[in-house]
mmCIF file of C-alpha atoms in Angstrom:
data_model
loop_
_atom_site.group_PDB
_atom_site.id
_atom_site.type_symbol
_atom_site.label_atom_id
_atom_site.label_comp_id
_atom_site.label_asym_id
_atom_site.label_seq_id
_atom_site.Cartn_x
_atom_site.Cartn_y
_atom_site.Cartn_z
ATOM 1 C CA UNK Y 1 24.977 -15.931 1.697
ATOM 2 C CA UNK Y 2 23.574 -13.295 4.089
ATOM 3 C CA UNK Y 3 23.457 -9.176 3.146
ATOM 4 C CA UNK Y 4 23.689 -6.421 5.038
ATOM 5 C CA UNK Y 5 21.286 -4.124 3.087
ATOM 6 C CA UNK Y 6 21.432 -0.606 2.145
ATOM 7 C CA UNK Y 7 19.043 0.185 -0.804
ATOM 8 C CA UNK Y 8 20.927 0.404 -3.908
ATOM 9 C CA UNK Y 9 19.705 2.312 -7.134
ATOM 10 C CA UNK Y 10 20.352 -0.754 -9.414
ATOM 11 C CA UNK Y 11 21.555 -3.819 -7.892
ATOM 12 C CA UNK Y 12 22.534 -6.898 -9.883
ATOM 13 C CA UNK Y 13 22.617 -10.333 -8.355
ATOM 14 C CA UNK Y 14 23.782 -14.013 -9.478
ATOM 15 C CA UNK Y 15 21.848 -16.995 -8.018
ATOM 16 C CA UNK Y 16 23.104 -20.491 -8.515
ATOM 17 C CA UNK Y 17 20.545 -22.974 -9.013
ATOM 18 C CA UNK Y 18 20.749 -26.800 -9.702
ATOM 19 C CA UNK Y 19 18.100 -28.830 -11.338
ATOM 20 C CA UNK Y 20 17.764 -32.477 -11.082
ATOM 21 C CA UNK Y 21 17.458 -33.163 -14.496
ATOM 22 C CA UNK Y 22 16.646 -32.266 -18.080
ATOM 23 C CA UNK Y 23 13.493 -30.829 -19.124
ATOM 24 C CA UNK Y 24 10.041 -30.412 -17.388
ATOM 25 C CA UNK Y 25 10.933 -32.992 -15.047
ATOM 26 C CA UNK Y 26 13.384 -31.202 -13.842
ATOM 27 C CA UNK Y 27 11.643 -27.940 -13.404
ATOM 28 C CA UNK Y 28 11.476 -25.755 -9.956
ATOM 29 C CA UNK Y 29 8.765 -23.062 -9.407
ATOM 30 C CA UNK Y 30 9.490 -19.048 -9.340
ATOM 31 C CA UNK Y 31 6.826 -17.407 -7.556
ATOM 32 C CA UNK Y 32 6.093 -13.182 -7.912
ATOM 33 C CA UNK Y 33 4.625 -12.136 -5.086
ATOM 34 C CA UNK Y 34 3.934 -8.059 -4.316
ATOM 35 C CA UNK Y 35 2.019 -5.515 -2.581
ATOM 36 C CA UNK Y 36 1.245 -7.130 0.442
ATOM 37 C CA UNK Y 37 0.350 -4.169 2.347
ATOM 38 C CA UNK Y 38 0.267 -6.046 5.924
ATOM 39 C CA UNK Y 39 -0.930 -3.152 8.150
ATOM 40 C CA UNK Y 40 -3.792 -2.686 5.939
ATOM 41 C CA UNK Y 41 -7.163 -3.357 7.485
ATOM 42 C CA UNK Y 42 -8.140 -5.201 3.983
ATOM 43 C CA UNK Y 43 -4.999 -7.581 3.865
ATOM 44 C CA UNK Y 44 -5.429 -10.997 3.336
ATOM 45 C CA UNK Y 45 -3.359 -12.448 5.925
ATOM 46 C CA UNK Y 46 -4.729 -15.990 5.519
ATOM 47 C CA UNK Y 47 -4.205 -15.787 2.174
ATOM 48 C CA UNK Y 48 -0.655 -14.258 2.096
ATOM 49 C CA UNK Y 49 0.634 -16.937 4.958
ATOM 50 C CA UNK Y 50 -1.182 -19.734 3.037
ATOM 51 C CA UNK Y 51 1.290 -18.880 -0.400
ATOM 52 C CA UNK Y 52 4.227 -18.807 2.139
ATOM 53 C CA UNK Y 53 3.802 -22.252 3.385
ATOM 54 C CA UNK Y 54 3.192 -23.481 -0.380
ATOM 55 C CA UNK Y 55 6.491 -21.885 -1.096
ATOM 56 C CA UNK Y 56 8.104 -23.505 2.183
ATOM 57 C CA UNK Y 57 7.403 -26.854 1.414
ATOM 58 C CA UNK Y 58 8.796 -27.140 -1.973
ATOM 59 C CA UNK Y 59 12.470 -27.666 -1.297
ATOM 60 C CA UNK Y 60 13.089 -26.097 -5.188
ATOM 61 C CA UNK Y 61 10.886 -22.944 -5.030
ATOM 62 C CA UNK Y 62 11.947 -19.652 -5.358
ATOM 63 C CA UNK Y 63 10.182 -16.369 -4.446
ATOM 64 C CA UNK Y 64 10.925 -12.614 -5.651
ATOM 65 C CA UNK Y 65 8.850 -9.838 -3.744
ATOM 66 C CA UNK Y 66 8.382 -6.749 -5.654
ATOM 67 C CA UNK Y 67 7.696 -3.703 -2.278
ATOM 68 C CA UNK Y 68 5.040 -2.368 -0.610
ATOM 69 C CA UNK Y 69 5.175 -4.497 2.508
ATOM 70 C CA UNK Y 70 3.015 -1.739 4.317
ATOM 71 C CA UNK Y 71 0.375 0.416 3.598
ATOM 72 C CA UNK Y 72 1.919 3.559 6.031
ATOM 73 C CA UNK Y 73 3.100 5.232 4.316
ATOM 74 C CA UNK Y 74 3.268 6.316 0.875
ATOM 75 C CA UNK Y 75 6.208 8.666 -0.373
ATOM 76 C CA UNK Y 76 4.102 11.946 -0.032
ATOM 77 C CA UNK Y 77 2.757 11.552 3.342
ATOM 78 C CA UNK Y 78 6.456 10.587 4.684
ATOM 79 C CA UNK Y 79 7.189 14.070 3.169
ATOM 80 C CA UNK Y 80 4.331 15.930 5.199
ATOM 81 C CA UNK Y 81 4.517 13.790 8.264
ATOM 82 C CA UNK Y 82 8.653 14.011 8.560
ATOM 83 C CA UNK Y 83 7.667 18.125 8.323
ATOM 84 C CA UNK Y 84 5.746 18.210 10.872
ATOM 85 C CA UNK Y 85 7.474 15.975 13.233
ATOM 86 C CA UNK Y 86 10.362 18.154 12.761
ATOM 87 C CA UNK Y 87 8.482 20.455 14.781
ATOM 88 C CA UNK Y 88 7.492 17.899 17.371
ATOM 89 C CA UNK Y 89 9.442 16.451 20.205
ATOM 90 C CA UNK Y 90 11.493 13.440 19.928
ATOM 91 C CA UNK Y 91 9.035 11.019 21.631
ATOM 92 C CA UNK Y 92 6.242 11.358 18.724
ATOM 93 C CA UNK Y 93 9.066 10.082 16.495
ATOM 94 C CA UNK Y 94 10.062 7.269 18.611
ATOM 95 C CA UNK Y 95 6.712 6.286 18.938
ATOM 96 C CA UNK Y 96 6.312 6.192 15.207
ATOM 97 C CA UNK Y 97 9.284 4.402 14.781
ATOM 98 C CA UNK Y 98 8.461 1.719 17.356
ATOM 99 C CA UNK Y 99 5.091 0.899 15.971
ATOM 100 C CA UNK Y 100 6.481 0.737 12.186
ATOM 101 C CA UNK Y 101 9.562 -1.592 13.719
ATOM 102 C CA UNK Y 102 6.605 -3.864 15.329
ATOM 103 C CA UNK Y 103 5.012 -4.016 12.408
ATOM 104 C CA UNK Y 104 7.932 -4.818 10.211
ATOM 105 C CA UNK Y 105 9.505 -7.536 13.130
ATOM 106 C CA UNK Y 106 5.820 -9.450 12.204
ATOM 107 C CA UNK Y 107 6.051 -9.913 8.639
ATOM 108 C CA UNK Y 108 9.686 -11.090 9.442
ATOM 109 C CA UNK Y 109 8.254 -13.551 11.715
ATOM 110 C CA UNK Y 110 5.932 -14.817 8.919
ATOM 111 C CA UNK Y 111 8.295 -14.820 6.032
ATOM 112 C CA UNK Y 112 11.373 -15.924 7.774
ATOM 113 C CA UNK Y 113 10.603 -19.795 7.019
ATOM 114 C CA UNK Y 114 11.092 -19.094 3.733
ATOM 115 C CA UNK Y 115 14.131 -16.699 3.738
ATOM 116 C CA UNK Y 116 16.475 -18.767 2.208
ATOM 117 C CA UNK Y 117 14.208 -19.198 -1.042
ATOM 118 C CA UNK Y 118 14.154 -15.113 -1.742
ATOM 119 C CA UNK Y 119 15.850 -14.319 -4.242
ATOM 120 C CA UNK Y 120 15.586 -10.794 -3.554
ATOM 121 C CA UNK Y 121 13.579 -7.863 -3.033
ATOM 122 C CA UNK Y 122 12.444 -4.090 -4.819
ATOM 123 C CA UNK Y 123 11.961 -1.101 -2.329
ATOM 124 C CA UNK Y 124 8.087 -0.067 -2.670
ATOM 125 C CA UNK Y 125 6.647 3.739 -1.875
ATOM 126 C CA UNK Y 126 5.119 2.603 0.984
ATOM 127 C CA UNK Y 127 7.192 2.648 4.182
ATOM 128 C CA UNK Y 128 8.636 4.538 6.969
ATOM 129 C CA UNK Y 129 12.134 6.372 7.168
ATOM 130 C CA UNK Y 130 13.434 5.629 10.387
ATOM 131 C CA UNK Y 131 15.203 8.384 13.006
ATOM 132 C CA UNK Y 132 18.408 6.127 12.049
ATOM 133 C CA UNK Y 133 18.536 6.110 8.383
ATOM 134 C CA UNK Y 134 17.161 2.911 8.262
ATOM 135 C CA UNK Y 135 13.883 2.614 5.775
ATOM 136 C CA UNK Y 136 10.911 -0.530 6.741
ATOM 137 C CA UNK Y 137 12.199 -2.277 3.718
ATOM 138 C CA UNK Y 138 15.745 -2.240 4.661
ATOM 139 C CA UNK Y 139 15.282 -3.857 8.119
ATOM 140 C CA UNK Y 140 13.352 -6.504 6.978
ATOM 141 C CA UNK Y 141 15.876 -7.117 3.793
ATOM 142 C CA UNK Y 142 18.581 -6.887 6.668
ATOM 143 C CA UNK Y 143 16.953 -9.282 8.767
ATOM 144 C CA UNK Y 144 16.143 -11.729 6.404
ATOM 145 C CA UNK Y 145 19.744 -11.503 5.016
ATOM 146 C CA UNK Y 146 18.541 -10.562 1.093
ATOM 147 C CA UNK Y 147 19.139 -8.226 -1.698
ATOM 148 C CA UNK Y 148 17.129 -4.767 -1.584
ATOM 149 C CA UNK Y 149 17.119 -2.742 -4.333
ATOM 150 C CA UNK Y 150 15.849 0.759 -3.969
ATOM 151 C CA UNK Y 151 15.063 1.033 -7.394
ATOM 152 C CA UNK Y 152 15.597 -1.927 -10.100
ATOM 153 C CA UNK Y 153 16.666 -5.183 -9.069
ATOM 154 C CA UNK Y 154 18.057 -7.344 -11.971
ATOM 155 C CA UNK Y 155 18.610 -11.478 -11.101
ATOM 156 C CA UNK Y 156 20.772 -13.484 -12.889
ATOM 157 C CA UNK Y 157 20.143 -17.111 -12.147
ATOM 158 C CA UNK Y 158 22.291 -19.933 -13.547
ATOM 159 C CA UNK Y 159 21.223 -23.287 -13.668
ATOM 160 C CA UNK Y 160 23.370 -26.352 -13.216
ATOM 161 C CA UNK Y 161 22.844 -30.134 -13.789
ATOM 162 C CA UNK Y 162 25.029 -31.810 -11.972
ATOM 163 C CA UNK Y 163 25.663 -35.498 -13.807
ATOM 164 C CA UNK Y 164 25.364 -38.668 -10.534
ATOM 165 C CA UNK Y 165 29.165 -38.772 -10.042
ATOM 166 C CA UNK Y 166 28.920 -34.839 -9.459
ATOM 167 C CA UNK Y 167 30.525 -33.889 -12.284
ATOM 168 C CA UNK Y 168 29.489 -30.013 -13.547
ATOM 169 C CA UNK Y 169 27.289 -31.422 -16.966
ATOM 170 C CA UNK Y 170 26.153 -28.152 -18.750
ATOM 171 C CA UNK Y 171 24.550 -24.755 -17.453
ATOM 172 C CA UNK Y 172 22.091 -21.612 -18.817
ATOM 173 C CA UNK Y 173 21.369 -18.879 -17.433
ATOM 174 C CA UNK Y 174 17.476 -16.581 -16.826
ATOM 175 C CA UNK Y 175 17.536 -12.641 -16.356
ATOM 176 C CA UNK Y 176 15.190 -11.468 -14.329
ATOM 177 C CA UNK Y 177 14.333 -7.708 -14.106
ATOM 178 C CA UNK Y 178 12.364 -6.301 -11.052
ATOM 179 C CA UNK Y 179 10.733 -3.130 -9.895
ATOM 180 C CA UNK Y 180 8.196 -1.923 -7.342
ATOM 181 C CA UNK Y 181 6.354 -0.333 -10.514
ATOM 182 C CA UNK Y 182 6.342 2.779 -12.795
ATOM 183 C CA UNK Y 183 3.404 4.195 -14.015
ATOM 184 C CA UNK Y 184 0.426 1.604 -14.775
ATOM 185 C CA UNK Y 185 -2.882 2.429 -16.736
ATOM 186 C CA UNK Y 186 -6.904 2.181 -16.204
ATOM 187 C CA UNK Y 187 -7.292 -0.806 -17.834
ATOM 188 C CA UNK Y 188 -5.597 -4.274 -18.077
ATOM 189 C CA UNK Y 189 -3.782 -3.712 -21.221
ATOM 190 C CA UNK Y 190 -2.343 -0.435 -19.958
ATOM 191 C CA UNK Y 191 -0.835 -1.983 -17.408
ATOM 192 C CA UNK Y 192 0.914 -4.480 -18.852
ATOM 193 C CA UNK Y 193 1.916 -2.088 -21.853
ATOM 194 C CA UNK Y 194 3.798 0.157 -19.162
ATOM 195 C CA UNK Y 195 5.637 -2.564 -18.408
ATOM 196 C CA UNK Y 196 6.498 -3.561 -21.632
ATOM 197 C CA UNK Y 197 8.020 -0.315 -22.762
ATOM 198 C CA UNK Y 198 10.517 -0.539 -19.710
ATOM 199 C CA UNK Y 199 10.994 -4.306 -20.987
ATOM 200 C CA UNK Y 200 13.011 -2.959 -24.006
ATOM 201 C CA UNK Y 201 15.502 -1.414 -22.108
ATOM 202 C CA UNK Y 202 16.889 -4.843 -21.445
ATOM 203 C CA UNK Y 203 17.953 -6.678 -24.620
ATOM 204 C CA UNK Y 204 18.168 -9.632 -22.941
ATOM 205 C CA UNK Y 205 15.796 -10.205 -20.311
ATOM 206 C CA UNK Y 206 13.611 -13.198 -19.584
ATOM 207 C CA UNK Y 207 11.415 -11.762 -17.512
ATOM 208 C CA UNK Y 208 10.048 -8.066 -16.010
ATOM 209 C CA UNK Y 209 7.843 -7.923 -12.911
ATOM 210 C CA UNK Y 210 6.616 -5.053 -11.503
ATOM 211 C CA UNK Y 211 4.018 -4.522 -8.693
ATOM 212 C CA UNK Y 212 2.667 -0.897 -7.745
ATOM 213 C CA UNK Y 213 -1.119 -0.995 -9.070
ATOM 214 C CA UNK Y 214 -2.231 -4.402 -7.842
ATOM 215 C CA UNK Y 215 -2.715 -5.894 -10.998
ATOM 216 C CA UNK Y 216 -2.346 -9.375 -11.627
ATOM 217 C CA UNK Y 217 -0.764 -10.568 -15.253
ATOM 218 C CA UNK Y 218 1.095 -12.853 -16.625
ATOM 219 C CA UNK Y 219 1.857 -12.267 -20.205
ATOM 220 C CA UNK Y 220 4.387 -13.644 -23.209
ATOM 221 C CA UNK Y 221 5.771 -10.521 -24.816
ATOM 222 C CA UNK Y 222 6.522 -10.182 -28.474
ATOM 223 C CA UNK Y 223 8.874 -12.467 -29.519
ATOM 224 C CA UNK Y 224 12.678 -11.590 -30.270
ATOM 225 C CA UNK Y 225 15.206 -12.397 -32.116
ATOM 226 C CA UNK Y 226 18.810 -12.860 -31.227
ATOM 227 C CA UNK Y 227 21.463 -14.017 -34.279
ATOM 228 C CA UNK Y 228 24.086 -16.025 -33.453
ATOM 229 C CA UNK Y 229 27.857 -15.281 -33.608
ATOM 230 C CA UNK Y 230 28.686 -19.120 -34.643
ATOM 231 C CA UNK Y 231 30.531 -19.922 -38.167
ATOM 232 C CA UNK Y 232 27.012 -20.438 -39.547
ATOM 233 C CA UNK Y 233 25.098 -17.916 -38.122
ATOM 234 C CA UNK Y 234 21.289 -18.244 -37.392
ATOM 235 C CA UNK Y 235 18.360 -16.627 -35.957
ATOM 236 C CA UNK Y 236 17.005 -17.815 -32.543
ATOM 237 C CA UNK Y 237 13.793 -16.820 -31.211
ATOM 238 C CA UNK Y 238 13.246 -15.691 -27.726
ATOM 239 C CA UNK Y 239 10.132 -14.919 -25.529
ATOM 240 C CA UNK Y 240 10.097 -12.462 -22.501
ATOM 241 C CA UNK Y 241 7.710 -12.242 -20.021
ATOM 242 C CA UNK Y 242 5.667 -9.740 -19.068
ATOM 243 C CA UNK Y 243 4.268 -9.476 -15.058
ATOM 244 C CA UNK Y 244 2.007 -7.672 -12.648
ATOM 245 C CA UNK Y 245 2.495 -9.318 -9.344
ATOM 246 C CA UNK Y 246 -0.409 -8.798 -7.908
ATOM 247 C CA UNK Y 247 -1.521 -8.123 -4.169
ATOM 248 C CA UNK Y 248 -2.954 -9.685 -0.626
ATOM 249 C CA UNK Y 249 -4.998 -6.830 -0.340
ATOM 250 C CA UNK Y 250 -9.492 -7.188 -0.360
ATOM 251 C CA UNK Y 251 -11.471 -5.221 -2.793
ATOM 252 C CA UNK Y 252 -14.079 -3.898 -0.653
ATOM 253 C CA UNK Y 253 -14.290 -3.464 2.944
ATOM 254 C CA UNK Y 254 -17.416 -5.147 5.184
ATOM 255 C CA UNK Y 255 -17.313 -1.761 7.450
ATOM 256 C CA UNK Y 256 -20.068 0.530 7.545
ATOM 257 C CA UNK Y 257 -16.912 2.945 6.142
ATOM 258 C CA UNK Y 258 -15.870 3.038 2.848
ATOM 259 C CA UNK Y 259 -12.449 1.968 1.845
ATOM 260 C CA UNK Y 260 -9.447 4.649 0.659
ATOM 261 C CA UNK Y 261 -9.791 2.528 -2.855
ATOM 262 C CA UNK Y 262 -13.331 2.487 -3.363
ATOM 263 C CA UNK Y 263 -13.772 6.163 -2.032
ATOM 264 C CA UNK Y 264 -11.301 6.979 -5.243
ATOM 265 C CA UNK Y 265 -13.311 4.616 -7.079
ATOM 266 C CA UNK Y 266 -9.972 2.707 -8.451
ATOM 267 C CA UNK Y 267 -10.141 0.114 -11.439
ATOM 268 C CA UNK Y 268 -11.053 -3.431 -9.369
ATOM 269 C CA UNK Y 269 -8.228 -6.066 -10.232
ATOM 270 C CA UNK Y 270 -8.134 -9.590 -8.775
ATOM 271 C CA UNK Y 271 -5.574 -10.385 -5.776
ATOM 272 C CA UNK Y 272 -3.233 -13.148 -6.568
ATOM 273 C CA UNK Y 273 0.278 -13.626 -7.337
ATOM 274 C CA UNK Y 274 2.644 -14.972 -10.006
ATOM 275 C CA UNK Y 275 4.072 -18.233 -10.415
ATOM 276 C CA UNK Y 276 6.357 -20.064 -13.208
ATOM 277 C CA UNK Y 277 7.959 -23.638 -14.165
ATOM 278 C CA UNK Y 278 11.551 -23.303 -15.197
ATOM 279 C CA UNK Y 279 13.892 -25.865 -16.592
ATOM 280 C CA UNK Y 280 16.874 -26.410 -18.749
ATOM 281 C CA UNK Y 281 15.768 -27.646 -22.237
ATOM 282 C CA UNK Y 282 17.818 -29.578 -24.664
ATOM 283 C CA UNK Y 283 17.279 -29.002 -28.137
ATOM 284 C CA UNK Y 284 19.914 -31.680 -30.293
ATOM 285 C CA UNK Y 285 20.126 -30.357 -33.370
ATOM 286 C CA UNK Y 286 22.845 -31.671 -35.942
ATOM 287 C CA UNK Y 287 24.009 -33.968 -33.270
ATOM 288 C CA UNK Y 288 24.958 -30.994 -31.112
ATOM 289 C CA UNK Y 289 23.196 -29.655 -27.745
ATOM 290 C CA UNK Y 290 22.229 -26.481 -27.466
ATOM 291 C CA UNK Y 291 20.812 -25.850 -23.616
ATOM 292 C CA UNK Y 292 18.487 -23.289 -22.845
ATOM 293 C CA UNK Y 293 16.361 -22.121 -19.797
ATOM 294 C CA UNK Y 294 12.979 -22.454 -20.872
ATOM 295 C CA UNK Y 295 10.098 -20.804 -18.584
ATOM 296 C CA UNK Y 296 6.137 -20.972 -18.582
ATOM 297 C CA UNK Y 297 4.305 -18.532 -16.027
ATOM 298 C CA UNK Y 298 0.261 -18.213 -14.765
ATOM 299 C CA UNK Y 299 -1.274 -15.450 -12.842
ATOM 300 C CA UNK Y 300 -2.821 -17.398 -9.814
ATOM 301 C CA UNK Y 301 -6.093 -15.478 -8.360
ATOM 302 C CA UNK Y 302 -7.173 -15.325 -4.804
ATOM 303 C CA UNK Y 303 -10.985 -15.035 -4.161
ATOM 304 C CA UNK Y 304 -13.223 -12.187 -5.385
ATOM 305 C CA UNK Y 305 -11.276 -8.980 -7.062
ATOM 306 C CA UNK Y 306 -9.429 -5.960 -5.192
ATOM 307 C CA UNK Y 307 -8.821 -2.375 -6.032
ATOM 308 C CA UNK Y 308 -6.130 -1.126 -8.055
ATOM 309 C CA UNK Y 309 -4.128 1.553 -6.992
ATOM 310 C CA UNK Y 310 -3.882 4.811 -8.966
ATOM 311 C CA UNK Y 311 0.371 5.335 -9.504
ATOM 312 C CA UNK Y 312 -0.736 9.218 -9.763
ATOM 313 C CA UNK Y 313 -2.105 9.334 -6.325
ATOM 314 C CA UNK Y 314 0.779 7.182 -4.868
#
């Protein structure tokens, strides 16, 4: 199914997926990827296109991108810079435009092998506001033909096992709950707790990425517990996720000039990405099934650590 995209403030979107089987062995990979930041002179291209042909050879994987595609520009210099063009002539926009529209028709170029496997993607605060209306992020959603949320993207994915003489056996269903990133913290654990405070605005939700700061995480919440509406009632326990997606972006640059990052002297994190298992688990119980999507998710670290953006500055 192909999109044409207009950011959205909240966007919810089903997936259908269908396993091979039962249990671990039937289990596809989810990866988290974020804050690529392509135009930056520290981005890890070999890195980034590396992930993208691990994700285009797996005929199961998935793939979720949380914003930030660019580094130019962030939300406050759009402000100044769209000021002072107003007082320029047309061509210094157009020019703008055209080099952002280059820029953006690359990283299509790259992640177009694997467009069918996105499941989506969150609006960052870096990007460019075209003369048309058109923002970075919603010409590359456009011409990739996938969701864009402007602000949270939620995913509903529903997993089917199909029996051999393709008959529909049983199905779950995962939430996923995505966001560029709000707020963050100086160290590790403040990170992930900013996350997890947005994490209980969703009662049911598997999962919450966000990217923003360049940290890298991959954390089981604190467990929940849902009781049932059945004859017998009884109390199920469930486990949410908790994700930074990480970034392609170096810690230090080999320059004789100092980096934006390390001039601010911002908290070094590691660049990486996210990626989890998921299956359908059966758990028989008095002779009945109950299925369930069951998930299990690593932080994956690239090379020697980067430097974490400050959310105040950004």
């Amino acid at each position: 199914m192909r999109y044409l995209c207009r950011g959205a403030v909240m966007i919810v979107h089903r997936r259908k997926v269908v396993v091979k089987n039962y249990g671990e062995k039937g289990s596809f990979k989810l990866y988290l990827l974020g804050d690529i930041h392509y135009d930056d002179p520290l981005h890890d291209r070999k890195s980034f296109l590396k992930v993208i042909k691990k994700i285009e050879k797996d005929p199961t994987a998935l793939v979720l991108f949380t914003g930030d595609w660019l580094t130019f520009a962030n939300t406050s210099t759009q402000k100044k810079m769209r000021a002072t063009l107003n007082l320029s002539t047309s061509d210094a926009r157009d020019s703008i435009d055209r080099m952002v529209m280059t820029t953006i028709d690359k990283i299509y170029k790259d992640v177009q092998p694997i467009q069918d496997k996105i499941l989506g993607m969150t609006e960052g605060n870096h990007g460019w506001l075209f003369e048309t209306g058109e923002t970075a992020d919603q010409r590359l959603a456009t011409n990739l033909g996938v969701p864009l949320a402007e602000g949270i993207l939620i995913v509903n994915l529903v997993l089917h096992y199909f029996t051999k003489n393709n008959v529909k056996n049983r199905s779950c269903t995962m939430n996923i709950v995505a966001h560029h990133g709000a707020g963050g913290g100086t160290t590790a654990g403040g990170d992930i707790n900013a996350i997890e405070k947005r994490l209980a605005y969703f009662s049911n939700a598997d999962l919450i990425c966000m990217g923003h700061t360049h940290g890298l995480s991959c954390t089981p919440g604190s467990a929940r517990f849902h009781i049932t509406n059945s004859i017998n009632p009884k109390v199920k326990e469930s486990v949410p996720w908790i994700v930074r997606t990480g970034s392609f972006v170096d810690a230090f640059s080999d320059n004789s000039r100092a980096s934006y990052p390390e001039r601010r002297f911002m908290r070094p994190v590691v660049k990486g990405y996210v990626e989890f298992d998921v299956w359908m688990n059966v758990d028989k119980e008095n002779k009945k099934e109950s299925i369930e999507t069951k998930l299990v998710g690593k932080a994956v670290p690239i090379g020697l650590a980067a430097v974490s953006e400050n959310p105040s500055n950004h």
